[in-house]
PDB file of C-alpha atoms in Angstrom:
ATOM      1  CA  MET A  15      -4.395   1.234  -6.672  1.00  0.00           C
ATOM      2  CA  THR A  16      -7.155   3.733  -8.155  1.00  0.00           C
ATOM      3  CA  VAL A  17     -11.014   2.656  -9.128  1.00  0.00           C
ATOM      4  CA  LEU A  18     -10.167   3.915 -12.681  1.00  0.00           C
ATOM      5  CA  LEU A  19      -7.344   2.019 -13.892  1.00  0.00           C
ATOM      6  CA  SER A  20      -8.443  -1.032 -11.667  1.00  0.00           C
ATOM      7  CA  ALA A  21     -11.173  -0.573 -14.181  1.00  0.00           C
ATOM      8  CA  LEU A  22      -9.314  -0.824 -17.321  1.00  0.00           C
ATOM      9  CA  LEU A  23      -7.415  -3.234 -16.151  1.00  0.00           C
ATOM     10  CA  LEU A  24      -9.292  -5.528 -15.750  1.00  0.00           C
ATOM     11  CA  GLY A  25     -11.397  -4.999 -18.772  1.00  0.00           C
ATOM     12  CA  GLY A  26      -8.436  -6.133 -20.930  1.00  0.00           C
ATOM     13  CA  ALA A  27      -6.074  -3.145 -21.318  1.00  0.00           C
ATOM     14  CA  GLN A  28      -2.435  -4.094 -21.874  1.00  0.00           C
ATOM     15  CA  PRO A  29      -0.129  -3.069 -19.134  1.00  0.00           C
ATOM     16  CA  PRO A  30       3.109  -1.714 -19.898  1.00  0.00           C
ATOM     17  CA  VAL A  31       6.131  -2.508 -18.427  1.00  0.00           C
ATOM     18  CA  ALA A  32       7.697  -0.907 -15.687  1.00  0.00           C
ATOM     19  CA  ALA A  33      11.174   0.513 -16.437  1.00  0.00           C
ATOM     20  CA  ALA A  34      14.312  -0.821 -13.701  1.00  0.00           C
ATOM     21  CA  SER A  35      18.083  -0.013 -13.716  1.00  0.00           C
ATOM     22  CA  GLY A  36      20.403  -1.876 -12.007  1.00  0.00           C
ATOM     23  CA  ARG A  37      20.683  -5.974 -12.298  1.00  0.00           C
ATOM     24  CA  PRO A  38      17.677  -7.723 -12.765  1.00  0.00           C
ATOM     25  CA  ALA A  39      16.073 -10.570 -10.842  1.00  0.00           C
ATOM     26  CA  ALA A  40      16.602 -13.657 -12.588  1.00  0.00           C
ATOM     27  CA  GLY A  41      13.336 -14.032 -14.222  1.00  0.00           C
ATOM     28  CA  ALA A  42       9.275 -14.741 -13.067  1.00  0.00           C
ATOM     29  CA  THR A  43       9.388 -18.459 -12.046  1.00  0.00           C
ATOM     30  CA  THR A  44       5.840 -19.752 -10.730  1.00  0.00           C
ATOM     31  CA  VAL A  45       4.927 -19.501  -7.203  1.00  0.00           C
ATOM     32  CA  ARG A  46       4.342 -22.099  -4.945  1.00  0.00           C
ATOM     33  CA  PRO A  47       2.208 -22.140  -2.178  1.00  0.00           C
ATOM     34  CA  CYS A  48       4.680 -21.281   0.992  1.00  0.00           C
ATOM     35  CA  GLY A  49       2.762 -24.264   3.275  1.00  0.00           C
ATOM     36  CA  ALA A  50       2.442 -22.301   6.473  1.00  0.00           C
ATOM     37  CA  ARG A  51      -0.561 -22.596   8.328  1.00  0.00           C
ATOM     38  CA  THR A  52      -2.989 -19.360   8.130  1.00  0.00           C
ATOM     39  CA  HIS A  53      -6.373 -19.200   9.236  1.00  0.00           C
ATOM     40  CA  VAL A  54      -8.176 -16.338   7.659  1.00  0.00           C
ATOM     41  CA  GLU A  55     -11.423 -14.083   9.890  1.00  0.00           C
ATOM     42  CA  VAL A  56     -13.611 -11.076   8.298  1.00  0.00           C
ATOM     43  CA  PHE A  57     -12.838  -8.020  11.260  1.00  0.00           C
ATOM     44  CA  ARG A  58     -15.646  -6.095   9.384  1.00  0.00           C
ATOM     45  CA  PRO A  59     -18.508  -7.640   6.750  1.00  0.00           C
ATOM     46  CA  GLY A  60     -17.710  -5.961   3.001  1.00  0.00           C
ATOM     47  CA  GLY A  61     -20.793  -4.495   0.704  1.00  0.00           C
ATOM     48  CA  ILE A  62     -20.603  -4.010  -3.339  1.00  0.00           C
ATOM     49  CA  PRO A  63     -17.331  -4.819  -4.899  1.00  0.00           C
ATOM     50  CA  LEU A  64     -15.809  -1.901  -5.895  1.00  0.00           C
ATOM     51  CA  VAL A  65     -18.885   0.471  -4.802  1.00  0.00           C
ATOM     52  CA  ASP A  66     -17.627  -0.218  -1.299  1.00  0.00           C
ATOM     53  CA  TRP A  67     -14.014   0.205  -1.816  1.00  0.00           C
ATOM     54  CA  ARG A  68     -11.481   0.887   0.447  1.00  0.00           C
ATOM     55  CA  GLU A  69      -8.090   1.213  -0.629  1.00  0.00           C
ATOM     56  CA  ASN A  70      -5.428   1.180   2.232  1.00  0.00           C
ATOM     57  CA  LEU A  71      -5.350   0.903   6.003  1.00  0.00           C
ATOM     58  CA  ALA A  72      -2.973   1.530   8.638  1.00  0.00           C
ATOM     59  CA  PHE A  73      -2.506   1.331  12.491  1.00  0.00           C
ATOM     60  CA  ASP A  74      -1.386   4.558  14.442  1.00  0.00           C
ATOM     61  CA  GLY A  75       0.171   2.401  17.589  1.00  0.00           C
ATOM     62  CA  HIS A  76      -1.908   3.599  20.134  1.00  0.00           C
ATOM     63  CA  GLY A  77      -5.082   1.329  19.908  1.00  0.00           C
ATOM     64  CA  THR A  78      -6.985   2.943  16.314  1.00  0.00           C
ATOM     65  CA  LEU A  79      -7.354   1.035  13.036  1.00  0.00           C
ATOM     66  CA  TRP A  80      -6.981   3.799   9.882  1.00  0.00           C
ATOM     67  CA  VAL A  81      -9.097   2.964   6.664  1.00  0.00           C
ATOM     68  CA  SER A  82      -9.381   4.612   3.243  1.00  0.00           C
ATOM     69  CA  HIS A  83     -12.741   4.631   2.125  1.00  0.00           C
ATOM     70  CA  VAL A  84     -11.717   6.374  -1.489  1.00  0.00           C
ATOM     71  CA  THR A  85     -15.074   5.978  -3.198  1.00  0.00           C
ATOM     72  CA  GLY A  86     -17.058   6.588   0.453  1.00  0.00           C
ATOM     73  CA  HIS A  87     -14.938   9.818   0.490  1.00  0.00           C
ATOM     74  CA  ARG A  88     -13.684   9.379   4.437  1.00  0.00           C
ATOM     75  CA  VAL A  89     -10.830   7.798   6.619  1.00  0.00           C
ATOM     76  CA  GLU A  90     -12.081   5.608   9.370  1.00  0.00           C
ATOM     77  CA  GLY A  91     -10.802   4.748  12.087  1.00  0.00           C
ATOM     78  CA  TYR A  92     -11.752   1.159  14.334  1.00  0.00           C
ATOM     79  CA  ALA A  93     -11.139  -0.215  17.719  1.00  0.00           C
ATOM     80  CA  PRO A  94      -9.949  -3.716  18.173  1.00  0.00           C
ATOM     81  CA  ASP A  95     -12.882  -5.063  18.481  1.00  0.00           C
ATOM     82  CA  GLY A  96     -14.299  -3.915  14.820  1.00  0.00           C
ATOM     83  CA  THR A  97     -16.088  -1.103  15.670  1.00  0.00           C
ATOM     84  CA  LEU A  98     -16.654   1.813  14.091  1.00  0.00           C
ATOM     85  CA  LYS A  99     -14.806   4.714  16.276  1.00  0.00           C
ATOM     86  CA  ILE A 100     -14.470   7.804  13.933  1.00  0.00           C
ATOM     87  CA  THR A 101     -15.121   8.869  10.307  1.00  0.00           C
ATOM     88  CA  LEU A 102     -13.273  12.137   8.667  1.00  0.00           C
ATOM     89  CA  PRO A 103     -14.194  13.589   5.174  1.00  0.00           C
ATOM     90  CA  VAL A 104     -11.432  13.302   2.945  1.00  0.00           C
ATOM     91  CA  ASN A 105     -11.302  13.837  -1.016  1.00  0.00           C
ATOM     92  CA  GLY A 106     -10.548  10.218  -2.216  1.00  0.00           C
ATOM     93  CA  PRO A 107      -8.383   8.900   0.661  1.00  0.00           C
ATOM     94  CA  GLY A 108      -5.695   6.224  -0.830  1.00  0.00           C
ATOM     95  CA  GLY A 109      -2.362   5.666   0.692  1.00  0.00           C
ATOM     96  CA  ILE A 110      -2.030   6.083   4.707  1.00  0.00           C
ATOM     97  CA  ARG A 111       0.768   6.199   7.294  1.00  0.00           C
ATOM     98  CA  ARG A 112       1.665   7.226  10.585  1.00  0.00           C
ATOM     99  CA  GLY A 113       5.005   9.558  10.995  1.00  0.00           C
ATOM    100  CA  PRO A 114       7.488   9.268  12.977  1.00  0.00           C
ATOM    101  CA  ASP A 115       5.785  12.528  14.423  1.00  0.00           C
ATOM    102  CA  GLY A 116       2.776  10.793  15.554  1.00  0.00           C
ATOM    103  CA  LEU A 117       0.686  11.968  13.339  1.00  0.00           C
ATOM    104  CA  MET A 118      -1.419   9.955  10.568  1.00  0.00           C
ATOM    105  CA  TYR A 119      -0.543  11.524   6.893  1.00  0.00           C
ATOM    106  CA  VAL A 120      -3.083  10.474   4.312  1.00  0.00           C
ATOM    107  CA  ASN A 121      -2.904  10.729   0.047  1.00  0.00           C
ATOM    108  CA  TYR A 122      -6.513  12.156  -0.996  1.00  0.00           C
ATOM    109  CA  GLY A 123      -7.576  13.127  -4.193  1.00  0.00           C
ATOM    110  CA  VAL A 124      -6.719   9.245  -5.395  1.00  0.00           C
ATOM    111  CA  ASN A 125      -9.848   8.660  -6.982  1.00  0.00           C
ATOM    112  CA  PRO A 126      -9.831  10.367 -10.192  1.00  0.00           C
ATOM    113  CA  LEU A 127     -13.358  11.056 -10.768  1.00  0.00           C
ATOM    114  CA  THR A 128     -12.423  14.303  -7.917  1.00  0.00           C
ATOM    115  CA  THR A 129      -9.283  15.142  -8.876  1.00  0.00           C
ATOM    116  CA  GLY A 130     -11.169  18.470  -9.344  1.00  0.00           C
ATOM    117  CA  LEU A 131     -11.666  18.649  -5.350  1.00  0.00           C
ATOM    118  CA  GLY A 132      -7.777  19.086  -4.750  1.00  0.00           C
ATOM    119  CA  SER A 133      -5.520  16.356  -4.457  1.00  0.00           C
ATOM    120  CA  GLY A 134      -1.961  16.023  -2.727  1.00  0.00           C
ATOM    121  CA  ILE A 135      -1.460  14.813   1.083  1.00  0.00           C
ATOM    122  CA  LEU A 136      -3.061  15.442   4.465  1.00  0.00           C
ATOM    123  CA  ARG A 137      -1.779  14.492   8.384  1.00  0.00           C
ATOM    124  CA  PHE A 138      -3.990  15.020  11.154  1.00  0.00           C
ATOM    125  CA  ASP A 139      -3.161  14.025  15.076  1.00  0.00           C
ATOM    126  CA  PRO A 140      -5.035  10.854  15.545  1.00  0.00           C
ATOM    127  CA  ALA A 141      -4.652  11.193  19.598  1.00  0.00           C
ATOM    128  CA  ALA A 142      -7.786  14.692  18.994  1.00  0.00           C
ATOM    129  CA  ALA A 143     -10.642  14.177  20.424  1.00  0.00           C
ATOM    130  CA  HIS A 144     -11.688  15.634  16.696  1.00  0.00           C
ATOM    131  CA  PRO A 145      -8.673  15.353  14.308  1.00  0.00           C
ATOM    132  CA  ARG A 146      -8.937  18.342  11.495  1.00  0.00           C
ATOM    133  CA  PRO A 147      -7.163  17.393   8.504  1.00  0.00           C
ATOM    134  CA  GLU A 148      -5.181  19.805   7.237  1.00  0.00           C
ATOM    135  CA  LYS A 149      -2.534  19.751   3.853  1.00  0.00           C
ATOM    136  CA  VAL A 150       0.799  19.750   3.689  1.00  0.00           C
ATOM    137  CA  VAL A 151       1.024  19.150   0.284  1.00  0.00           C
ATOM    138  CA  ASP A 152      -1.638  20.237  -2.278  1.00  0.00           C
ATOM    139  CA  GLY A 153      -1.350  19.921  -6.132  1.00  0.00           C
ATOM    140  CA  LEU A 154      -0.709  16.362  -7.379  1.00  0.00           C
ATOM    141  CA  SER A 155      -1.926  13.236  -9.564  1.00  0.00           C
ATOM    142  CA  GLY A 156      -2.049  10.287 -10.183  1.00  0.00           C
ATOM    143  CA  ILE A 157      -1.158   9.260  -7.024  1.00  0.00           C
ATOM    144  CA  ASN A 158      -1.910   6.175  -4.241  1.00  0.00           C
ATOM    145  CA  GLY A 159       0.603   4.800  -1.976  1.00  0.00           C
ATOM    146  CA  LEU A 160       2.542   6.036   0.809  1.00  0.00           C
ATOM    147  CA  ALA A 161       5.470   5.085   2.720  1.00  0.00           C
ATOM    148  CA  ILE A 162       7.663   7.657   5.673  1.00  0.00           C
ATOM    149  CA  ASP A 163      11.058   7.408   6.410  1.00  0.00           C
ATOM    150  CA  ALA A 164      12.341   7.793  10.227  1.00  0.00           C
ATOM    151  CA  ALA A 165      13.810  11.947   9.487  1.00  0.00           C
ATOM    152  CA  GLY A 166       9.677  12.518   8.071  1.00  0.00           C
ATOM    153  CA  ASN A 167      10.311  12.472   4.288  1.00  0.00           C
ATOM    154  CA  LEU A 168       7.256  11.071   2.233  1.00  0.00           C
ATOM    155  CA  TYR A 169       7.032   8.516  -0.769  1.00  0.00           C
ATOM    156  CA  VAL A 170       4.491   9.043  -3.085  1.00  0.00           C
ATOM    157  CA  SER A 171       4.048   6.422  -5.720  1.00  0.00           C
ATOM    158  CA  ARG A 172       2.787   6.835  -9.105  1.00  0.00           C
ATOM    159  CA  GLU A 173       0.558   4.371 -11.130  1.00  0.00           C
ATOM    160  CA  LEU A 174       0.590   5.992 -14.573  1.00  0.00           C
ATOM    161  CA  THR A 175       4.374   7.917 -15.046  1.00  0.00           C
ATOM    162  CA  THR A 176       7.819   7.372 -13.835  1.00  0.00           C
ATOM    163  CA  GLY A 177       9.541   8.357 -10.393  1.00  0.00           C
ATOM    164  CA  VAL A 178       8.644   8.318  -6.650  1.00  0.00           C
ATOM    165  CA  LEU A 179       7.432  11.603  -5.409  1.00  0.00           C
ATOM    166  CA  LYS A 180      10.002  12.543  -2.165  1.00  0.00           C
ATOM    167  CA  PHE A 181       8.823  15.469  -0.075  1.00  0.00           C
ATOM    168  CA  ARG A 182      10.283  16.791   2.853  1.00  0.00           C
ATOM    169  CA  PRO A 183       8.908  16.813   5.604  1.00  0.00           C
ATOM    170  CA  ASP A 184       7.870  20.767   4.866  1.00  0.00           C
ATOM    171  CA  GLY A 185       5.918  19.731   2.047  1.00  0.00           C
ATOM    172  CA  THR A 186       8.709  20.490  -0.001  1.00  0.00           C
ATOM    173  CA  GLU A 187       9.695  18.384  -3.539  1.00  0.00           C
ATOM    174  CA  ASP A 188      12.628  16.593  -3.496  1.00  0.00           C
ATOM    175  CA  VAL A 189      13.358  16.505  -7.434  1.00  0.00           C
ATOM    176  CA  ARG A 190      16.540  15.223  -7.868  1.00  0.00           C
ATOM    177  CA  TRP A 191      15.869  12.503  -5.863  1.00  0.00           C
ATOM    178  CA  THR A 192      12.593  11.939  -7.498  1.00  0.00           C
ATOM    179  CA  ARG A 193      14.033  12.202 -11.259  1.00  0.00           C
ATOM    180  CA  ALA A 194      16.583   9.352 -10.025  1.00  0.00           C
ATOM    181  CA  ALA A 195      14.054   6.901  -8.677  1.00  0.00           C
ATOM    182  CA  SER A 196      13.174   6.234 -12.213  1.00  0.00           C
ATOM    183  CA  VAL A 197      10.324   3.137 -11.712  1.00  0.00           C
ATOM    184  CA  PHE A 198       7.118   3.374 -13.323  1.00  0.00           C
ATOM    185  CA  GLY A 199       3.447   2.267 -13.189  1.00  0.00           C
ATOM    186  CA  THR A 200       4.533   1.797  -8.762  1.00  0.00           C
ATOM    187  CA  ASN A 201       1.826   1.462  -5.981  1.00  0.00           C
ATOM    188  CA  GLY A 202       2.217  -0.499  -2.657  1.00  0.00           C
ATOM    189  CA  LEU A 203       5.546   1.581  -1.036  1.00  0.00           C
ATOM    190  CA  GLU A 204       7.583   0.121   2.387  1.00  0.00           C
ATOM    191  CA  ILE A 205      10.831   1.344   4.009  1.00  0.00           C
ATOM    192  CA  VAL A 206      12.708  -1.743   5.636  1.00  0.00           C
ATOM    193  CA  GLY A 207      15.812  -0.254   7.270  1.00  0.00           C
ATOM    194  CA  ASP A 208      17.293   2.600   4.590  1.00  0.00           C
ATOM    195  CA  GLN A 209      15.561   0.427   1.599  1.00  0.00           C
ATOM    196  CA  LEU A 210      12.197   1.424  -0.131  1.00  0.00           C
ATOM    197  CA  TYR A 211      10.172  -1.343  -1.522  1.00  0.00           C
ATOM    198  CA  ALA A 212       7.441  -0.776  -4.418  1.00  0.00           C
ATOM    199  CA  SER A 213       5.377  -3.225  -5.939  1.00  0.00           C
ATOM    200  CA  VAL A 214       4.459  -2.375  -9.498  1.00  0.00           C
ATOM    201  CA  LEU A 215       1.041  -2.628 -10.895  1.00  0.00           C
ATOM    202  CA  THR A 216       1.532  -1.456 -14.652  1.00  0.00           C
ATOM    203  CA  SER A 217       3.670  -4.283 -15.699  1.00  0.00           C
ATOM    204  CA  SER A 218       2.909  -7.852 -17.071  1.00  0.00           C
ATOM    205  CA  ALA A 219       5.943  -9.125 -15.312  1.00  0.00           C
ATOM    206  CA  SER A 220       4.444  -7.880 -11.825  1.00  0.00           C
ATOM    207  CA  PRO A 221       7.954  -7.180 -10.373  1.00  0.00           C
ATOM    208  CA  ILE A 222       8.866  -5.764  -7.233  1.00  0.00           C
ATOM    209  CA  VAL A 223      11.734  -3.028  -6.826  1.00  0.00           C
ATOM    210  CA  ARG A 224      14.124  -1.562  -4.103  1.00  0.00           C
ATOM    211  CA  ILE A 225      15.766   1.734  -4.391  1.00  0.00           C
ATOM    212  CA  PRO A 226      18.073   2.764  -2.056  1.00  0.00           C
ATOM    213  CA  LEU A 227      16.850   5.825  -0.530  1.00  0.00           C
ATOM    214  CA  LYS A 228      20.475   7.712  -0.210  1.00  0.00           C
ATOM    215  CA  ASP A 229      20.908   6.281  -3.727  1.00  0.00           C
ATOM    216  CA  PRO A 230      17.939   6.112  -5.660  1.00  0.00           C
ATOM    217  CA  ALA A 231      19.244   5.730  -9.465  1.00  0.00           C
ATOM    218  CA  ARG A 232      20.584   2.546  -8.249  1.00  0.00           C
ATOM    219  CA  HIS A 233      17.506   1.050  -7.766  1.00  0.00           C
ATOM    220  CA  THR A 234      17.170  -2.840  -8.725  1.00  0.00           C
ATOM    221  CA  THR A 235      14.565  -5.620  -9.462  1.00  0.00           C
ATOM    222  CA  VAL A 236      13.963  -7.791  -6.858  1.00  0.00           C
ATOM    223  CA  THR A 237      11.926 -10.245  -8.221  1.00  0.00           C
ATOM    224  CA  GLU A 238       9.058 -10.633 -10.764  1.00  0.00           C
ATOM    225  CA  LEU A 239       5.586 -12.316 -10.096  1.00  0.00           C
ATOM    226  CA  SER A 240       4.074 -13.345 -13.115  1.00  0.00           C
ATOM    227  CA  PRO A 241       5.932 -16.328 -14.686  1.00  0.00           C
ATOM    228  CA  HIS A 242       3.626 -15.054 -18.135  1.00  0.00           C
ATOM    229  CA  PRO A 243       2.209 -11.624 -19.568  1.00  0.00           C
ATOM    230  CA  PHE A 244      -0.905 -13.194 -19.146  1.00  0.00           C
ATOM    231  CA  ASP A 245      -0.483 -13.890 -14.955  1.00  0.00           C
ATOM    232  CA  ALA A 246       0.103 -10.229 -14.428  1.00  0.00           C
ATOM    233  CA  LYS A 247      -0.806 -10.449 -10.380  1.00  0.00           C
ATOM    234  CA  LEU A 248      -1.811  -5.995 -10.521  1.00  0.00           C
ATOM    235  CA  LEU A 249       0.273  -5.874  -7.503  1.00  0.00           C
ATOM    236  CA  ASP A 250      -0.987  -3.704  -4.375  1.00  0.00           C
ATOM    237  CA  ASP A 251       0.405  -2.559  -1.443  1.00  0.00           C
ATOM    238  CA  LEU A 252       2.909  -4.698   0.637  1.00  0.00           C
ATOM    239  CA  THR A 253       3.975  -4.738   4.332  1.00  0.00           C
ATOM    240  CA  ALA A 254       7.576  -6.136   6.149  1.00  0.00           C
ATOM    241  CA  PHE A 255       6.387  -9.122   7.930  1.00  0.00           C
ATOM    242  CA  ARG A 256       8.728 -11.388   9.662  1.00  0.00           C
ATOM    243  CA  GLY A 257      12.100 -10.391   7.855  1.00  0.00           C
ATOM    244  CA  ASP A 258      10.153 -10.832   4.374  1.00  0.00           C
ATOM    245  CA  LEU A 259       7.719  -8.759   2.248  1.00  0.00           C
ATOM    246  CA  VAL A 260       4.089  -9.967   1.918  1.00  0.00           C
ATOM    247  CA  VAL A 261       2.352  -7.978  -0.685  1.00  0.00           C
ATOM    248  CA  ALA A 262      -1.071  -8.290  -2.289  1.00  0.00           C
ATOM    249  CA  SER A 263      -1.917  -9.378  -5.561  1.00  0.00           C
ATOM    250  CA  PHE A 264      -5.064  -7.670  -6.824  1.00  0.00           C
ATOM    251  CA  ARG A 265      -6.163  -9.666  -9.842  1.00  0.00           C
ATOM    252  CA  ALA A 266      -5.321 -13.233  -7.834  1.00  0.00           C
ATOM    253  CA  GLY A 267      -6.397 -12.182  -4.825  1.00  0.00           C
ATOM    254  CA  GLU A 268      -3.681 -13.453  -2.812  1.00  0.00           C
ATOM    255  CA  LEU A 269      -1.239 -12.515  -0.615  1.00  0.00           C
ATOM    256  CA  LEU A 270       2.510 -12.853  -1.835  1.00  0.00           C
ATOM    257  CA  ARG A 271       5.859 -13.709   0.294  1.00  0.00           C
ATOM    258  CA  VAL A 272       8.973 -12.765  -1.009  1.00  0.00           C
ATOM    259  CA  ASP A 273      12.732 -13.238   1.310  1.00  0.00           C
ATOM    260  CA  PRO A 274      13.631  -9.531  -0.335  1.00  0.00           C
ATOM    261  CA  ALA A 275      17.452 -11.341  -0.107  1.00  0.00           C
ATOM    262  CA  THR A 276      16.921 -13.333  -2.792  1.00  0.00           C
ATOM    263  CA  GLY A 277      13.643 -12.911  -4.060  1.00  0.00           C
ATOM    264  CA  ARG A 278      11.855 -16.175  -3.484  1.00  0.00           C
ATOM    265  CA  SER A 279       8.135 -15.993  -3.095  1.00  0.00           C
ATOM    266  CA  CYS A 280       5.176 -17.990  -1.991  1.00  0.00           C
ATOM    267  CA  VAL A 281       1.736 -17.882  -1.996  1.00  0.00           C
ATOM    268  CA  LEU A 282       0.919 -17.498   2.020  1.00  0.00           C
ATOM    269  CA  VAL A 283      -3.119 -16.832   1.355  1.00  0.00           C
ATOM    270  CA  THR A 284      -5.458 -17.410  -1.565  1.00  0.00           C
ATOM    271  CA  GLY A 285      -8.839 -16.394  -2.052  1.00  0.00           C
ATOM    272  CA  LEU A 286      -8.834 -13.144  -1.062  1.00  0.00           C
ATOM    273  CA  ARG A 287     -11.169 -10.616  -3.146  1.00  0.00           C
ATOM    274  CA  MET A 288      -9.553  -7.657  -5.091  1.00  0.00           C
ATOM    275  CA  PRO A 289      -7.047  -7.122  -2.199  1.00  0.00           C
ATOM    276  CA  THR A 290      -5.814  -3.490  -1.739  1.00  0.00           C
ATOM    277  CA  SER A 291      -3.980  -2.881   0.629  1.00  0.00           C
ATOM    278  CA  VAL A 292      -1.647  -5.419   4.137  1.00  0.00           C
ATOM    279  CA  ARG A 293      -0.167  -4.314   7.090  1.00  0.00           C
ATOM    280  CA  VAL A 294       0.346  -6.273  10.780  1.00  0.00           C
ATOM    281  CA  PRO A 295      -1.586  -4.939  13.306  1.00  0.00           C
ATOM    282  CA  VAL A 296       1.031  -2.501  15.564  1.00  0.00           C
ATOM    283  CA  GLY A 297      -0.493  -1.668  18.894  1.00  0.00           C
ATOM    284  CA  PHE A 298      -4.035  -2.940  18.634  1.00  0.00           C
ATOM    285  CA  GLY A 299      -5.324  -4.625  21.410  1.00  0.00           C
ATOM    286  CA  ALA A 300      -4.722  -8.065  21.758  1.00  0.00           C
ATOM    287  CA  HIS A 301      -3.544  -8.392  17.477  1.00  0.00           C
ATOM    288  CA  ASP A 302      -0.336 -10.206  17.261  1.00  0.00           C
ATOM    289  CA  PRO A 303       2.089  -8.371  15.148  1.00  0.00           C
ATOM    290  CA  HIS A 304       4.554 -11.066  14.689  1.00  0.00           C
ATOM    291  CA  ARG A 305       1.266 -13.853  13.663  1.00  0.00           C
ATOM    292  CA  GLU A 306      -0.676 -11.557  11.944  1.00  0.00           C
ATOM    293  CA  LEU A 307      -1.708  -9.171   9.257  1.00  0.00           C
ATOM    294  CA  PHE A 308      -4.628  -7.250   8.111  1.00  0.00           C
ATOM    295  CA  VAL A 309      -6.051  -7.138   5.055  1.00  0.00           C
ATOM    296  CA  VAL A 310      -8.426  -4.438   3.157  1.00  0.00           C
ATOM    297  CA  GLU A 311     -10.682  -5.630  -0.360  1.00  0.00           C
ATOM    298  CA  ALA A 312     -11.788  -2.926  -2.838  1.00  0.00           C
ATOM    299  CA  SER A 313     -14.700  -4.824  -1.680  1.00  0.00           C
ATOM    300  CA  GLY A 314     -14.776  -2.830   1.894  1.00  0.00           C
ATOM    301  CA  ARG A 315     -14.379  -6.059   3.414  1.00  0.00           C
ATOM    302  CA  ILE A 316     -11.605  -6.003   6.056  1.00  0.00           C
ATOM    303  CA  VAL A 317     -10.133  -9.289   7.553  1.00  0.00           C
ATOM    304  CA  THR A 318      -7.115 -10.703   9.663  1.00  0.00           C
ATOM    305  CA  VAL A 319      -5.010 -13.197   8.731  1.00  0.00           C
ATOM    306  CA  ARG A 320      -3.429 -15.603  11.228  1.00  0.00           C
ATOM    307  CA  VAL A 321       0.125 -16.792  10.171  1.00  0.00           C
ATOM    308  CA  GLY A 322       1.151 -19.939  11.955  1.00  0.00           C
TER     309      GLY A 322
END
């Protein structure tokens, strides 16, 4: 979620309802606790909320956690023990993911206050002694989340307009695909098999949408997580975990677990501080991707959640 948009939403602005096609979910229901035993530990302390904003995180599979510091205009690389190994200067970085080529891709210019310095998608080699970000796509605006499929295609969410952007590995846009994926206000993105899942930020119903990669026009609503308009979750990033989806609720300070087949949901964790991104720790030291989740918050804090 971008800094300016979050300020508007938290300030009481009424978000528009997201558009969706296909058969919708039965409707929003009260989300109950999951009942799973969880334990939260601090991996990195935070700073001043919103000022020390860290927007997104990803693992390169080779021992480094990469974090987008959107207000600090840098991407940070952490070791499994929490040591800061490296920082890369990037203008307003947002969604960050590892591609099938082993390179790290990151959206830049996500902070609307600095879009005049350029915005788009960068990539860098996480294994290089001195990684040098290079542009893949330039001239984008209003972007945030990022997902990459097995063929190297890039998918970018947009919080205040319709359509998930798709770019081929060579950086050219698949305009037809983008037009077909006509969902308004997407934020977090996650690919599971041949399906792209998106959390919708700018809808008071707090929906999660499924978009078939091969036929994006057939997108449908998996579930709606807010029982009434005044309980909008402000959904941010989401990840696949143990066959389910786990999505961060920025406003409620929760991690919500969703069964993508049935739409059933429950609250996995509460008490977080404006969580913006959640991922599983693949190839990150002794951390277990089957039992742990890493969460980054708008306070700059990074926490681990162990699920029993």
